[in-house]
Amino acid sequence: MAATVAVCVREGTRRAPAFWQMRLLALLLVVAATATEQQVPLVLWSSDRDLWAPATDTHEGHITSDLQLSTYLDPALELGPRNVLLFLQDKLSIEDFTAYGGVFGNKQDSTFSNLENALDLAPSSLVLPAVDWYAVSTLTTYLQEKLGASPLHVDLATLRELKLNASLPALLLIRLPYTASSGLMAPREVLTGNDEIIGQVLSMLKSEDVPYTAALTAVRPSRVARDVAMVAGGLGRQLLQKQPVSPVVHAPVSYNDTAPRILFWAQNFSVKYGERWEDLTPMTFGVQQLNLTGSFWNESVARLSLTYEQLFGTTVTFKFILANRFYPVSARHWFTMEHLEIHSNGSVVYFNASQITGPSIYSFHCQYVSTFNNKGSLLVPSSSQPSLWHITLQDFQIQAFNVIGEQFSYASDCAGFFSPGIWMGLLTSLFMLFIFTYGLHMILSLKTMDRFDDHKGPTITLTQIV
């Protein structure tokens, strides 16, 4: 885009007024300024020694370009280990470290304890506070070309089964979520979970005595808003400005035996029996004494049991039954929510929920999980008789397998790829294409006449008969 603007400036020098030249130059400056704002931090460390010299030009305000980044990476890729780990987060900025402690901030009460230990114990390490977004966007391709190995997307489950060889190059890509914009978890909790994943991966490599070179960066920067509770006395002078009150978001329901096994969360959990509605949200999330008696977990079956006293005048228990199976076609495990059970007054009502499914390393998320048709009707009564029970779960999310800490993995969403807007656009485009094709066919089918009237010939005379 900057090149296009520059061409326009050169061509407009002869014929455009000075006013328009100034506007084009201003646009060029805005584009350049916008490009320089896109920067993310990059942290490198390795199990080998003397791979990097101290970065002398990383002063405040300096942005590492792609050429400078290649001068840092080439020695590590040529002389260092052939196993490279790339921890790629969706969004990350230097403000994440300064706000929550870590590499650039106060290490007391830090969120990045595992990352700090890795940097302290690593024989070689390098920290770049600001790297150009273009250099990071091409980092995976650059590593692939230098190593001669295709990137392998792995998680903890597949990494345990993967056997690394120190002599063979391997590029392992590990995605770390940053879901602060979703509102389900605070940024500190998400970053803490990412730090735990980094620690588990490094512990696994250390136990197998595999040499490695690791890098932590992000696809794009995040705009981290400082937590008001972290700053004593607020954020300074505020005059007429009123500090916005952020909504209270409760932690998900977590069933633990020796570790967190099942996670369940919903923005709204409402139940209807007959003509009465009850909102179970305040009685479910953020409650310390939630009754989870009857919950069960193993690697193939999970059951989350929620019991409520004096609900509709009796004791009611909701049981979410999930199963984990291996499918040879996809060569991976998939989980399915078999059904939802409602136990009350000695009777049991079943709702089939086979559409709630996904890979076992993911969680499941849906905007609405309900028994009503206008809400998607993902809960279908198993009996043909009309049920007095109705359930609506808004912003529903559940995970019962491969839970790491008390945070959800990537979500397999129930929303289809083809939304109503996409279908309308496709049908309209097909209709217009049909009209265009029909019109073109009609034009190509036109033919000239092979015979014409001769207006210069003798006229036809008709004799009048009296």
XYZ file of N, CA and C in Angstrom, residues 267-284 311-312 316-318 342 369-372 387-394:
108
model
N -23.026 -18.809 30.827
C -23.381 -17.453 31.239
C -24.736 -17.432 31.932
N -25.634 -18.296 31.485
C -26.947 -18.405 32.114
C -27.391 -19.853 32.086
N -27.833 -20.348 33.230
C -28.302 -21.724 33.382
C -29.705 -21.648 33.983
N -30.717 -21.849 33.129
C -32.111 -21.712 33.545
C -32.856 -23.010 33.276
N -33.781 -23.339 34.195
C -34.555 -24.582 34.116
C -36.027 -24.243 34.294
N -36.850 -24.916 33.502
C -38.295 -24.726 33.581
C -38.953 -26.060 33.875
N -39.853 -26.065 34.862
C -40.655 -27.249 35.167
C -42.115 -26.821 35.197
N -42.863 -27.357 34.258
C -44.251 -26.921 34.123
C -44.298 -25.496 33.604
N -44.789 -24.579 34.437
C -44.855 -23.172 34.071
C -43.886 -22.317 34.882
N -43.068 -22.941 35.709
C -42.165 -22.193 36.585
C -40.738 -22.228 36.041
N -40.105 -21.071 36.109
C -38.715 -20.934 35.703
C -37.841 -20.715 36.935
N -36.624 -21.278 36.915
C -35.647 -21.052 37.967
C -34.293 -20.768 37.312
N -33.655 -19.705 37.783
C -32.321 -19.355 37.314
C -31.294 -19.990 38.255
N -30.578 -20.993 37.756
C -29.598 -21.710 38.572
C -28.192 -21.127 38.468
N -28.024 -20.036 37.728
C -26.683 -19.464 37.539
C -26.037 -19.064 38.858
N -26.709 -18.277 39.729
C -26.048 -17.898 40.992
C -25.871 -19.053 41.952
N -26.615 -20.136 41.772
C -26.467 -21.298 42.650
C -25.454 -22.308 42.131
N -24.877 -22.041 40.934
C -23.969 -23.007 40.316
C -22.541 -22.489 40.231
N -35.342 -27.446 44.983
C -35.602 -26.866 43.675
C -36.966 -27.361 43.208
N -37.894 -26.442 43.016
C -39.287 -26.781 42.723
C -39.878 -27.642 43.837
N -33.305 -32.020 43.134
C -33.142 -32.277 41.704
C -31.656 -32.417 41.406
N -31.317 -33.432 40.612
C -29.934 -33.688 40.220
C -29.834 -33.688 38.697
N -28.884 -32.926 38.181
C -28.598 -32.879 36.744
C -27.279 -33.606 36.506
N -32.073 -35.834 34.303
C -32.662 -35.031 35.378
C -33.356 -35.985 36.336
N -27.515 -24.032 24.234
C -27.824 -25.453 24.345
C -29.150 -25.527 25.079
N -30.187 -25.930 24.362
C -31.530 -25.805 24.916
C -32.422 -26.912 24.380
N -33.567 -27.044 25.038
C -34.597 -27.973 24.573
C -35.591 -27.299 23.649
N -35.485 -25.981 23.464
C -36.415 -25.243 22.613
C -35.912 -25.219 21.174
N -42.252 -33.397 27.513
C -41.627 -33.337 28.824
C -41.993 -32.040 29.524
N -42.156 -32.131 30.850
C -42.418 -30.939 31.648
C -41.144 -30.154 31.925
N -40.004 -30.773 31.650
C -38.724 -30.116 31.916
C -38.210 -29.426 30.654
N -37.675 -28.232 30.829
C -37.011 -27.503 29.752
C -35.764 -26.839 30.321
N -34.684 -26.874 29.545
C -33.394 -26.346 29.989
C -32.864 -25.394 28.923
N -32.269 -24.309 29.360
C -31.594 -23.372 28.464
C -30.251 -23.002 29.079
N -29.182 -23.275 28.338
C -27.814 -22.935 28.729
C -27.273 -21.948 27.706
N -27.009 -20.740 28.144
C -26.493 -19.712 27.252
C -24.977 -19.620 27.394
